Every structure is written in C-alpha cells, then in structure tokens.
C-alpha cells in the first residue's frame, strides 16, 4: 500500500482510519490505539475544543512531552484549522511567557512537569495567561480545566486548505528571542512523506520515537514520516537510553531516530549488551554530522544498516536533504545526502547572491513546498529569510559535488547547535548583561565531542568584581533552558574587534582552550 502526500494534517489520519482502521497506529505507555481508535479520540478532542470556542487560526500552545495527548492535539487542532504552537519542555516561565504573549495564545495545554522542572510552578509565574488553560494530569492545579473530562460536541468539519498555517514552532536565530515559524499542511505532510519514502517505510514498520515532539524532528519526520506511510509510532516520553532500548526490544521496532549523542548514550550504556536490536532496520540521524566510528557502531551493534542522515532547519519544515540507505559509509558521515524530491537548492555567494558551481562554498538556499509561510507577526524577518522568488536562505555554509551530495561546512549565521537544540547567542548575552558584575559579554559555540557544540561565554567584568563563573551560571539557571547556559567562561579585559567595532567571535573560539575555564 503506497504512502500519502498532498493531504491536510487533519485529513491524513482520517484517511488511514478508513484504509486500515484496525491496524496499530500508536503505542504510548500502556495505551495501544489503532488508526480507527486514534481517529475517534481525535474527533472527541476536536469536538471538546470546538465547544470551548477554539477554531480556525487560534493558537494553542502544547507544553507536553511525548505522550498520547500530544498526538491527539496535533491532529485535532489541524481538523479545526487551529494552530498548534509547540513548546520546549525545558522552557522556564520567562521563556514560556514570551512565547505565549508573542503568538497571543488562546489556550495552553500542559502537564505536571519533568523530573527536573515543575510546570505547575512555572505556569503560576506567568504574567500572560491564555483564555483557556488545560491540564492533562491529576490533581488539577487551580484555574485549570481537565483535558480528559471536557465534554465534546458534534460539529461539521471545516474544509482546511493545504496552505493554511496549522503548526508554529519557535526557533532561535541570531537576532535574539525566538521567532514563530508558521508551517502549513503542504509544508509538513509532504516533507514527512518524502523522508518516510527515503526510509522505505510501509505499514509494517514500527518507529521508536524518542526525539521530542516539540521539534520538527519529532512531529514531522517522526509522526508524519510514519503516518504518511501507515507505520506505527511507539513513543518514549523523553530520551533516556534504557527506556529507548526497552521500547525497541519490547515492540520489535524497525526504525529509530536521534541525534548522534543519543545513539552514543545507548551504545555506552552498561546494560546495552542485554538488548536485542535484531528488529531494527533504518532510521534518521540529524542535528549534527555523525562521526564515522559512531556510524560504524550504530550499523554493526544496533543493526541499523539502513540508517540515514538528514539535514534541514525549522523554516524548511524541516528537511532539505537526506542520504540513501544504499549510500556508503563515507557519504553517510561526510555529507548530508542529496536534495529531497520536489525541492530546488542553490549555493550562493553570501556577498552578492551569485549562484556558485559544483564544489564551491557558499550559502545554501532552498525553494519548494517545504519553505515556511513566514515568521509570525514579523514580516521584516520573513523578507530577510525568504526572497521574492521564494528562496529561503538557510544561513549555512555548504557545497554540492557533481553527484549532488551536499556538504555542510559551517554556519554563516551565528546560532549555536548544542545536541540538536538551537541556541541564540544574543538571547543568552542579553540575560547575562542583567547581572551586576557584567560589563559586556559575547556568547559563542565551541566544539564538543558529545554535543557537537557547547555554549561558551567571554565576559568583561565591571570594576571591583571578581571572576565567578558559578555565580553567572546560577544567574542563568532560573531563566534559561539548561542547554542555553554556558558551561565555560572566559574573563577578558577587551574583546577582539573589527575595524567597525564588531566582536570577532572566531578569535574568541581560537583562544578558548587557552583562556577559558569551566564555571
């Protein structure tokens, strides 16, 4: 049975509920739902939200880990034409407040919290409160509605076009606070379809999904990559090596996703040898390039002979390229594969926009169905990212060889990617400048064996203050996600500057091993 593209997110699940109503679709904890059962749950949730008054264009923020309710909401909101706004489960109240206010969220759906963060306390500290606050656990906090007890209502389903925004994801760039990327069904369903096709998915495949649903990796490459081909999802609430390996073995999963550090964590787990990975066949590794020794171990010890590498960014829904399961080890570790079908890619000179030839380094630009609708309420930023002809400038430095394989060699923009998470230096710098000891600060990425990059900070202190990296770390802890907090600090008298007064961060990176220390 072939896969499905060019349908709405809401229509996708309905289609499989008609084609294969009794086929397993979702395993989440103790819950196992067929496509037919999941569709009925989605219709109930959509009816309940409609009864509250949630409808086309309303923004609903979802602050949950990988659980059944997230999947229900992804399809229920799309059926209504409402916009699912994803929320990182590491966010603190300051970050959540910014997101809710910037998108003018009408509703927030959230849970008790994680092992290291109390969501109830964070929500209590919000200055912006959506009209509806729904809670998925027990006991209920004050002023929250019980998600599971909401009465539903029958409704006539609206016709939702493929080019209507139904998903918004906040991504950090070089301009400071995150921007809301508006994505449509055409963007994400088709992107999921082509990624799944690249993995040779069929309804017999079973995907162990341990990457977070709040990123495109989870909700597009994961959910839609599987569901466009009738494959089933087997959710792990949050990445934990033992839980992932147990899920793979118990459910005989055929596919597994992750960033390189996730696979390394499993391979190095003391109980790795007792697990059976013989059911695994394929998967996607993204977030950073995979070192060849790690890829060899993944293939040999986890049976992932058809593992692929994908490259992209949220603004591209997210994938632009993917290696083939048939590619050799060199292509799967030194390139990010070839351009996906129905997309165009050019390498341009960032100085003058000139299109460059094979093997020349420049900025990777992409055009096609996957390019975002735009940034929410920010037409100027949208115009800077996407030109009048529909080309999205990725900010990544790349080259394309004569065989069409893309190599990413760096980033023209300044964003740090730590273990698959984007970190805006400006956001971290702005917060650090609020500490009384800090005169000025520059935040930059440095190479890290496990995470690809780690966050470092060079600090100029005010007169009379002593260097104290631990104090600055504590200053960040209650306001920034853990992955944004610098792990090493460099205290300097002056920054290296250009003639125009701009900080030369590349020199700070070069000096980092000699000058910096942990904090």
Coordinates of N, CA and C in Angstrom, one line a residue, residues 194-417:
X194 N 8.2 12.4 2.1 CA 9.5 12.2 1.4 C 10.6 11.6 2.3
X195 N 10.6 12.0 3.6 CA 11.6 11.4 4.5 C 11.2 9.9 4.7
X196 N 9.9 9.7 4.9 CA 9.5 8.3 5.1 C 9.7 7.4 3.9
X197 N 9.5 8.0 2.7 CA 9.8 7.2 1.5 C 11.3 6.9 1.4
X198 N 12.1 7.9 1.8 CA 13.6 7.7 1.8 C 14.0 6.5 2.7
X199 N 13.2 6.2 3.7 CA 13.4 5.1 4.6 C 12.7 3.8 4.2
X200 N 12.0 3.9 3.1 CA 11.3 2.7 2.6 C 10.2 2.2 3.6
X201 N 9.6 3.2 4.2 CA 8.5 2.8 5.2 C 7.3 2.1 4.5
X202 N 6.7 1.2 5.2 CA 5.5 0.6 4.9 C 4.6 0.5 6.1
X203 N 3.4 0.1 6.0 CA 2.5 -0.1 7.2 C 3.1 -1.1 8.2
X204 N 4.1 -1.9 7.8 CA 4.6 -2.9 8.7 C 5.7 -2.3 9.6
X205 N 6.2 -1.1 9.3 CA 7.2 -0.5 10.1 C 6.7 0.0 11.4
X206 N 7.6 0.0 12.4 CA 7.3 0.4 13.8 C 8.4 1.4 14.2
X207 N 8.1 2.6 14.4 CA 9.1 3.7 14.8 C 9.2 3.9 16.3
X208 N 10.3 3.7 16.9 CA 10.6 4.1 18.2 C 10.9 5.6 18.2
X209 N 10.0 6.4 18.7 CA 10.2 7.9 18.7 C 10.6 8.4 20.0
X210 N 11.9 8.7 20.1 CA 12.4 9.3 21.4 C 12.9 10.7 21.3
X211 N 12.9 11.3 20.0 CA 13.2 12.7 19.9 C 11.9 13.5 20.2
X212 N 12.1 14.7 20.8 CA 10.9 15.4 21.3 C 9.9 15.8 20.2
X213 N 8.7 15.7 20.5 CA 7.6 16.1 19.5 C 7.6 17.6 19.3
X214 N 8.1 18.3 20.3 CA 8.0 19.8 20.1 C 9.0 20.3 19.1
X215 N 9.9 19.5 18.5 CA 10.7 19.8 17.4 C 10.2 19.2 16.1
X216 N 10.5 19.8 15.0 CA 10.1 19.2 13.7 C 10.6 17.7 13.6
X217 N 11.8 17.4 14.1 CA 12.3 16.1 14.1 C 11.3 15.1 14.6
X218 N 10.6 15.5 15.7 CA 9.6 14.6 16.2 C 8.2 14.6 15.5
X219 N 7.7 15.8 15.4 CA 6.3 15.9 14.9 C 6.2 15.9 13.4
X220 N 7.2 16.1 12.7 CA 7.2 16.0 11.2 C 7.9 14.7 10.7
X221 N 9.2 14.7 10.9 CA 10.0 13.5 10.4 C 9.5 12.2 11.2
X222 N 9.1 12.4 12.4 CA 8.6 11.3 13.2 C 7.2 11.0 12.9
X223 N 6.2 11.8 13.4 CA 4.8 11.5 13.3 C 4.4 11.4 11.9
X224 N 4.6 12.4 11.1 CA 4.1 12.5 9.7 C 5.0 11.6 8.8
X225 N 6.3 11.4 9.1 CA 7.0 10.5 8.3 C 6.5 9.1 8.4
X226 N 6.0 8.7 9.6 CA 5.4 7.3 9.8 C 4.0 7.3 9.3
X227 N 3.2 8.2 9.6 CA 1.8 8.2 9.3 C 1.5 8.4 7.8
X228 N 2.3 9.1 7.1 CA 2.1 9.1 5.6 C 2.3 7.8 5.0
X229 N 2.9 6.8 5.7 CA 3.1 5.5 5.1 C 2.4 4.4 5.9
X230 N 1.6 4.8 6.9 CA 0.8 3.8 7.6 C 1.6 3.1 8.7
X231 N 2.8 3.5 9.0 CA 3.6 2.9 10.0 C 3.1 3.3 11.4
X232 N 3.5 2.6 12.4 CA 3.1 2.9 13.8 C 4.1 3.6 14.6
X233 N 3.7 4.4 15.6 CA 4.5 5.2 16.4 C 4.6 4.5 17.8
X234 N 5.8 4.4 18.4 CA 6.0 3.9 19.7 C 6.8 4.9 20.5
X235 N 6.0 5.7 21.3 CA 6.6 6.9 22.0 C 7.4 6.5 23.2
X236 N 8.5 7.2 23.4 CA 9.3 7.3 24.6 C 9.1 8.7 25.1
X237 N 8.5 8.8 26.4 CA 8.2 10.2 26.9 C 9.3 11.2 26.7
X238 N 10.5 10.9 27.1 CA 11.6 11.8 26.9 C 12.9 10.8 26.8
X239 N 13.9 11.3 26.1 CA 15.0 10.5 25.9 C 15.7 10.0 27.2
X240 N 15.8 8.7 27.3 CA 16.5 8.0 28.4 C 17.0 6.7 27.8
X241 N 18.3 6.5 27.7 CA 18.8 5.3 27.0 C 18.1 4.0 27.3
X242 N 17.9 3.7 28.6 CA 17.3 2.4 28.9 C 15.9 2.3 28.4
X243 N 15.1 3.4 28.6 CA 13.7 3.4 28.1 C 13.6 3.2 26.6
X244 N 14.6 3.8 25.8 CA 14.6 3.6 24.4 C 14.9 2.1 24.0
X245 N 15.9 1.6 24.6 CA 16.3 0.2 24.3 C 15.2 -0.8 24.7
X246 N 14.5 -0.5 25.8 CA 13.4 -1.4 26.3 C 12.3 -1.3 25.3
X247 N 12.0 -0.1 24.8 CA 10.9 0.0 23.8 C 11.2 -0.7 22.5
X248 N 12.4 -0.5 22.0 CA 12.9 -1.2 20.8 C 12.7 -2.7 20.9
X249 N 13.1 -3.3 22.0 CA 13.1 -4.7 22.2 C 11.7 -5.2 22.4
X250 N 10.9 -4.5 23.3 CA 9.5 -5.0 23.6 C 8.6 -4.9 22.4
X251 N 8.7 -3.8 21.6 CA 7.8 -3.6 20.5 C 8.4 -4.1 19.1
X252 N 9.6 -4.6 19.1 CA 10.2 -5.1 17.9 C 10.2 -3.9 16.9
X253 N 10.7 -2.8 17.3 CA 10.7 -1.6 16.4 C 11.7 -1.8 15.3
X254 N 11.3 -1.3 14.1 CA 12.1 -1.4 12.9 C 12.9 -0.1 12.6
X255 N 12.5 1.0 13.3 CA 13.2 2.3 13.0 C 13.4 3.0 14.3
X256 N 14.5 3.8 14.3 CA 14.9 4.6 15.5 C 15.5 5.9 15.0
X257 N 15.1 7.0 15.7 CA 15.7 8.3 15.4 C 16.5 8.8 16.5
X258 N 17.3 9.9 16.2 CA 18.0 10.5 17.3 C 19.1 11.4 16.7
X259 N 19.7 12.2 17.6 CA 20.9 13.0 17.3 C 22.1 12.0 17.7
X260 N 23.3 12.3 17.1 CA 24.4 11.3 17.4 C 24.6 11.0 18.9
X261 N 24.4 12.0 19.7 CA 24.7 11.8 21.2 C 23.7 10.8 21.8
X262 N 22.5 10.7 21.2 CA 21.5 9.7 21.7 C 22.0 8.3 21.4
X263 N 22.5 8.1 20.2 CA 22.9 6.8 19.9 C 24.2 6.4 20.7
X264 N 25.0 7.4 20.9 CA 26.2 7.1 21.7 C 25.9 6.8 23.1
X265 N 24.8 7.4 23.7 CA 24.4 7.1 25.0 C 23.9 5.7 25.2
X266 N 23.2 5.2 24.1 CA 22.7 3.8 24.2 C 23.9 2.8 24.1
X267 N 24.8 3.1 23.1 CA 25.9 2.2 22.9 C 26.8 2.1 24.1
X268 N 26.9 3.2 24.9 CA 27.8 3.2 26.1 C 27.1 2.8 27.4
X269 N 25.8 2.5 27.3 CA 25.0 2.2 28.5 C 25.5 0.8 29.0
X270 N 25.7 0.7 30.3 CA 26.2 -0.6 30.9 C 25.3 -1.8 30.6
X271 N 24.1 -1.6 30.3 CA 23.2 -2.7 30.0 C 22.9 -2.9 28.5
X272 N 23.6 -2.2 27.7 CA 23.4 -2.3 26.2 C 23.5 -3.7 25.7
X273 N 24.4 -4.5 26.2 CA 24.6 -5.9 25.6 C 23.5 -6.8 25.8
X274 N 22.6 -6.6 26.8 CA 21.5 -7.5 27.1 C 20.3 -7.3 26.2
X275 N 20.3 -6.2 25.3 CA 19.1 -5.9 24.5 C 19.3 -6.5 23.1
X276 N 18.1 -6.8 22.5 CA 18.0 -7.4 21.2 C 17.6 -6.3 20.2
X277 N 18.5 -6.0 19.3 CA 18.2 -5.0 18.3 C 18.0 -5.5 16.9
X278 N 17.7 -6.8 16.8 CA 17.7 -7.5 15.5 C 16.5 -7.0 14.7
X279 N 15.5 -6.4 15.3 CA 14.3 -6.0 14.6 C 14.6 -4.7 13.8
X280 N 15.6 -3.9 14.3 CA 15.9 -2.6 13.7 C 16.4 -2.7 12.3
X281 N 16.0 -1.7 11.5 CA 16.5 -1.7 10.1 C 17.0 -0.3 9.7
X282 N 16.2 0.7 10.0 CA 16.5 2.0 9.5 C 16.3 3.1 10.5
X283 N 16.5 4.3 10.1 CA 16.2 5.5 11.0 C 16.8 6.7 10.4
X284 N 16.7 7.8 11.2 CA 17.2 9.1 10.8 C 18.1 9.6 11.9
X285 N 19.3 10.1 11.6 CA 20.2 10.8 12.5 C 20.3 12.2 12.0
X286 N 20.1 13.2 12.9 CA 20.1 14.6 12.4 C 20.6 15.4 13.6
X287 N 20.7 16.7 13.4 CA 21.2 17.6 14.4 C 22.6 18.0 14.3
X288 N 23.5 17.0 13.9 CA 24.9 17.3 13.6 C 25.4 16.1 12.8
X289 N 26.6 16.2 12.2 CA 27.1 15.1 11.4 C 27.5 14.0 12.4
X290 N 27.4 12.8 11.9 CA 27.8 11.6 12.7 C 29.2 11.2 12.4
X291 N 30.1 11.2 13.4 CA 31.5 10.7 13.1 C 31.5 9.3 12.6
X292 N 32.4 8.9 11.7 CA 32.4 7.6 11.1 C 32.5 6.5 12.1
X293 N 33.3 6.6 13.2 CA 33.4 5.5 14.2 C 32.0 5.2 14.8
X294 N 31.3 6.3 15.1 CA 29.9 6.1 15.7 C 29.0 5.4 14.7
X295 N 29.0 5.9 13.4 CA 28.1 5.3 12.4 C 28.5 3.8 12.3
X296 N 29.7 3.4 12.3 CA 30.1 2.0 12.2 C 29.5 1.2 13.4
X297 N 29.5 1.8 14.6 CA 29.0 1.1 15.8 C 27.5 1.0 15.7
X298 N 26.8 2.0 15.2 CA 25.3 2.0 15.0 C 24.9 0.9 14.1
X299 N 25.7 0.8 13.0 CA 25.3 -0.2 11.9 C 25.6 -1.6 12.5
X300 N 26.8 -1.8 13.1 CA 27.2 -3.1 13.5 C 26.6 -3.6 14.7
X301 N 26.4 -2.8 15.7 CA 25.9 -3.2 17.0 C 24.4 -3.0 17.3
X302 N 23.8 -2.1 16.5 CA 22.4 -1.8 16.6 C 21.6 -2.3 15.4
X303 N 22.2 -2.9 14.5 CA 21.6 -3.5 13.3 C 20.9 -2.4 12.4
X304 N 21.4 -1.2 12.5 CA 20.8 -0.1 11.7 C 21.5 0.0 10.4
X305 N 21.5 -1.0 9.6 CA 22.3 -1.0 8.3 C 21.8 0.1 7.3
X306 N 20.5 0.5 7.4 CA 19.9 1.5 6.5 C 19.7 2.8 7.2
X307 N 20.5 3.1 8.2 CA 20.5 4.4 8.8 C 20.8 5.5 7.8
X308 N 20.0 6.6 7.9 CA 20.2 7.8 7.0 C 20.5 9.0 7.8
X309 N 21.1 10.0 7.1 CA 21.4 11.3 7.7 C 20.5 12.3 7.0
X310 N 19.9 13.2 7.8 CA 19.0 14.2 7.2 C 19.5 15.6 7.7
X311 N 19.3 16.6 6.8 CA 19.7 18.0 7.1 C 18.6 18.9 6.8
X312 N 18.4 19.9 7.7 CA 17.4 20.9 7.4 C 17.3 21.9 8.5
X313 N 16.3 22.7 8.6 CA 16.0 23.6 9.6 C 14.5 23.9 9.7
X314 N 14.1 24.4 10.9 CA 12.6 24.5 11.1 C 12.0 25.3 10.0
X315 N 12.6 26.3 9.5 CA 12.0 27.1 8.4 C 11.8 26.3 7.1
X316 N 12.4 25.2 7.0 CA 12.3 24.3 5.8 C 11.5 23.0 6.1
X317 N 10.8 23.0 7.2 CA 9.7 22.0 7.6 C 10.1 20.6 8.0
X318 N 11.2 20.1 8.3 CA 12.5 20.8 8.4 C 13.5 20.3 7.3
X319 N 13.2 19.2 6.6 CA 14.3 18.5 5.9 C 14.5 19.1 4.5
X320 N 15.8 19.2 4.1 CA 16.2 19.6 2.8 C 16.9 18.5 2.0
X321 N 17.7 17.7 2.8 CA 18.5 16.7 2.2 C 18.4 15.4 3.0
X322 N 18.7 14.3 2.4 CA 18.8 13.0 3.1 C 19.7 12.0 2.4
X323 N 20.5 11.3 3.1 CA 21.3 10.2 2.5 C 20.3 9.1 2.2
X324 N 20.8 8.2 1.3 CA 20.1 7.0 1.0 C 20.5 5.8 1.8
X325 N 19.6 4.9 2.2 CA 20.1 3.7 2.9 C 21.2 2.9 2.1
X326 N 21.3 3.2 0.8 CA 22.2 2.4 0.0 C 23.6 3.2 -0.1
X327 N 23.7 4.4 0.4 CA 24.9 5.2 0.4 C 26.0 4.5 1.2
X328 N 27.2 4.6 0.8 CA 28.4 4.1 1.6 C 28.6 4.9 2.8
X329 N 29.4 4.3 3.7 CA 29.7 4.9 5.0 C 30.3 6.3 4.8
X330 N 31.1 6.5 3.8 CA 31.8 7.9 3.6 C 30.7 8.9 3.3
X331 N 29.7 8.6 2.5 CA 28.7 9.6 2.2 C 27.8 9.8 3.4
X332 N 27.6 8.8 4.2 CA 26.7 9.0 5.4 C 27.4 9.7 6.5
X333 N 28.7 9.9 6.5 CA 29.4 10.6 7.6 C 30.0 11.9 7.1
X334 N 30.2 12.0 5.8 CA 30.9 13.3 5.4 C 30.0 14.2 4.6
X335 N 28.8 13.7 4.3 CA 27.8 14.6 3.6 C 26.4 14.4 4.3
X336 N 25.5 15.3 3.9 CA 24.1 15.2 4.5 C 23.2 14.7 3.4
X337 N 23.8 14.1 2.4 CA 22.9 13.4 1.3 C 22.6 14.3 0.2
X338 N 21.6 13.9 -0.6 CA 21.1 14.6 -1.7 C 19.8 15.4 -1.4
X339 N 19.5 16.3 -2.3 CA 18.3 17.1 -2.1 C 17.1 16.3 -2.3
X340 N 16.1 16.5 -1.4 CA 14.8 15.7 -1.5 C 14.1 16.0 -2.8
X341 N 13.3 15.1 -3.3 CA 12.5 15.3 -4.5 C 11.6 16.6 -4.3
X342 N 11.3 17.2 -5.4 CA 10.4 18.4 -5.5 C 11.0 19.6 -4.8
X343 N 12.3 19.6 -4.5 CA 12.9 20.8 -4.0 C 14.0 21.3 -4.9
X344 N 14.3 22.6 -4.8 CA 15.5 23.1 -5.6 C 16.5 23.7 -4.5
X345 N 17.7 23.5 -4.8 CA 18.8 24.0 -3.9 C 19.8 24.7 -4.8
X346 N 20.3 25.9 -4.3 CA 21.4 26.6 -4.9 C 22.4 27.0 -3.9
X347 N 23.6 27.0 -4.2 CA 24.7 27.5 -3.4 C 25.0 28.9 -3.9
X348 N 24.9 29.9 -3.0 CA 25.0 31.3 -3.5 C 26.2 32.0 -2.7
X349 N 26.8 32.9 -3.4 CA 27.8 33.8 -2.7 C 27.1 34.7 -1.7
X350 N 27.3 34.6 -0.4 CA 26.6 35.5 0.5 C 26.8 36.9 0.3
X351 N 27.9 37.3 -0.4 CA 28.2 38.7 -0.6 C 27.4 39.3 -1.7
X352 N 27.2 38.6 -2.8 CA 26.4 39.2 -3.9 C 25.3 38.4 -4.4
X353 N 25.0 37.2 -3.8 CA 23.9 36.4 -4.3 C 24.2 35.6 -5.5
X354 N 25.4 35.6 -6.0 CA 25.7 34.9 -7.3 C 25.7 33.4 -7.0
X355 N 25.0 32.7 -8.0 CA 25.0 31.2 -7.9 C 26.3 30.6 -8.2
X356 N 26.8 29.7 -7.3 CA 28.1 29.1 -7.4 C 28.0 27.7 -8.0
X357 N 29.2 27.3 -8.5 CA 29.2 26.0 -9.2 C 29.5 24.8 -8.2
X358 N 29.6 23.6 -8.8 CA 29.9 22.4 -8.0 C 31.2 22.6 -7.3
X359 N 31.1 22.2 -6.0 CA 32.3 22.2 -5.1 C 32.7 23.5 -4.5
X360 N 32.0 24.6 -4.9 CA 32.3 26.0 -4.4 C 31.5 26.2 -3.1
X361 N 32.1 26.8 -2.1 CA 31.5 27.1 -0.9 C 30.7 28.4 -0.9
X362 N 29.5 28.3 -0.4 CA 28.6 29.5 -0.3 C 27.4 29.2 0.6
X363 N 26.4 30.0 0.6 CA 25.2 29.8 1.4 C 24.2 28.9 0.7
X364 N 23.7 27.9 1.4 CA 22.7 27.0 0.9 C 21.4 27.7 0.9
X365 N 20.7 27.8 -0.2 CA 19.4 28.3 -0.4 C 18.5 27.3 -0.9
X366 N 17.2 27.2 -0.5 CA 16.3 26.2 -0.9 C 14.9 26.8 -1.3
X367 N 14.3 26.2 -2.3 CA 13.0 26.7 -2.8 C 12.1 25.4 -3.0
X368 N 10.8 25.5 -2.6 CA 9.9 24.4 -2.9 C 8.8 24.4 -1.9
X369 N 8.1 23.3 -1.9 CA 6.9 23.1 -1.0 C 7.2 23.3 0.5
X370 N 8.5 23.1 0.9 CA 8.9 23.0 2.3 C 9.2 24.3 2.9
X371 N 9.3 25.4 2.1 CA 9.6 26.7 2.7 C 8.5 27.3 3.5
X372 N 8.8 27.7 4.7 CA 7.8 28.2 5.6 C 6.9 29.3 5.0
X373 N 5.7 29.4 5.7 CA 4.8 30.5 5.3 C 5.4 31.8 5.7
X374 N 6.2 31.8 6.8 CA 6.8 33.1 7.3 C 6.9 33.0 8.8
X375 N 7.5 34.1 9.3 CA 7.6 34.2 10.8 C 6.4 34.9 11.3
X376 N 5.8 34.5 12.4 CA 4.6 35.0 12.9 C 4.8 36.5 13.3
X377 N 4.0 37.3 12.7 CA 3.9 38.7 13.1 C 5.3 39.4 12.9
X378 N 6.1 39.0 11.9 CA 7.4 39.6 11.7 C 7.7 39.6 10.2
X379 N 7.0 40.5 9.5 CA 7.2 40.5 8.0 C 8.6 40.9 7.6
X380 N 9.3 41.7 8.4 CA 10.6 42.1 8.0 C 11.6 41.0 8.1
X381 N 11.5 40.2 9.2 CA 12.4 39.0 9.3 C 12.0 38.0 8.2
X382 N 10.8 37.8 7.9 CA 10.4 36.9 6.8 C 11.0 37.3 5.5
X383 N 11.0 38.6 5.2 CA 11.5 39.1 4.0 C 13.0 39.0 3.9
X384 N 13.7 39.0 5.1 CA 15.2 38.8 5.1 C 15.5 37.3 4.8
X385 N 14.6 36.4 5.3 CA 14.9 35.0 5.2 C 14.4 34.4 3.8
X386 N 13.3 34.9 3.3 CA 12.8 34.3 2.0 C 12.6 35.5 1.0
X387 N 13.3 35.3 -0.2 CA 13.2 36.4 -1.1 C 12.0 36.4 -2.0
X388 N 11.8 37.3 -2.8 CA 10.6 37.5 -3.6 C 10.3 36.3 -4.5
X389 N 11.3 35.5 -4.9 CA 11.2 34.4 -5.7 C 11.0 33.1 -4.9
X390 N 10.9 33.2 -3.6 CA 10.6 32.0 -2.8 C 11.8 31.3 -2.3
X391 N 13.0 31.8 -2.4 CA 14.2 31.1 -2.0 C 14.5 31.4 -0.5
X392 N 14.6 30.4 0.3 CA 14.9 30.5 1.7 C 16.4 30.4 1.9
X393 N 17.0 31.5 2.5 CA 18.4 31.5 2.8 C 18.6 30.8 4.2
X394 N 19.4 29.7 4.2 CA 19.5 28.9 5.4 C 20.5 29.4 6.4
X395 N 21.4 30.3 5.9 CA 22.5 30.7 6.8 C 23.6 29.7 7.0
X396 N 23.5 28.6 6.3 CA 24.5 27.5 6.4 C 25.5 27.5 5.2
X397 N 26.8 27.4 5.5 CA 27.8 27.3 4.5 C 27.9 25.9 4.0
X398 N 27.8 25.7 2.7 CA 27.8 24.4 2.1 C 28.4 24.4 0.7
X399 N 28.5 23.2 0.2 CA 28.9 22.9 -1.2 C 28.2 21.7 -1.7
X400 N 28.0 21.6 -3.0 CA 27.4 20.5 -3.6 C 28.3 19.9 -4.7
X401 N 28.6 18.6 -4.6 CA 29.5 18.0 -5.5 C 28.8 17.7 -6.8
X402 N 29.5 17.2 -7.8 CA 28.9 17.0 -9.1 C 27.9 15.8 -9.1
X403 N 27.9 15.0 -8.1 CA 26.9 13.9 -7.9 C 25.7 14.3 -7.1
X404 N 25.7 15.6 -6.7 CA 24.6 16.1 -6.0 C 24.6 15.9 -4.5
X405 N 25.7 15.5 -3.9 CA 25.7 15.3 -2.5 C 26.1 16.7 -1.8
X406 N 25.5 17.0 -0.7 CA 25.7 18.3 0.0 C 26.6 18.1 1.2
X407 N 27.5 19.0 1.3 CA 28.4 19.0 2.5 C 28.2 20.3 3.2
X408 N 27.9 20.2 4.5 CA 27.7 21.4 5.3 C 29.0 21.7 6.0
X409 N 29.6 22.8 5.9 CA 30.9 23.1 6.4 C 31.0 24.1 7.5
X410 N 29.8 24.7 7.8 CA 29.8 25.7 8.9 C 28.5 26.5 8.8
X411 N 28.4 27.6 9.6 CA 27.2 28.4 9.5 C 27.6 29.8 9.3
X412 N 26.9 30.4 8.4 CA 27.1 31.9 8.1 C 26.5 32.6 9.3
X413 N 25.4 32.2 9.7 CA 24.7 32.8 10.9 C 25.4 32.3 12.1
X414 N 25.1 32.9 13.2 CA 25.8 32.7 14.5 C 25.2 31.8 15.5
X415 N 24.1 31.2 15.1 CA 23.4 30.3 16.0 C 24.3 29.1 16.4
X416 N 24.2 28.7 17.7 CA 24.9 27.5 18.2 C 23.9 26.4 18.2
X417 N 24.4 25.2 17.8 CA 23.6 24.0 17.8 C 24.2 23.0 18.8

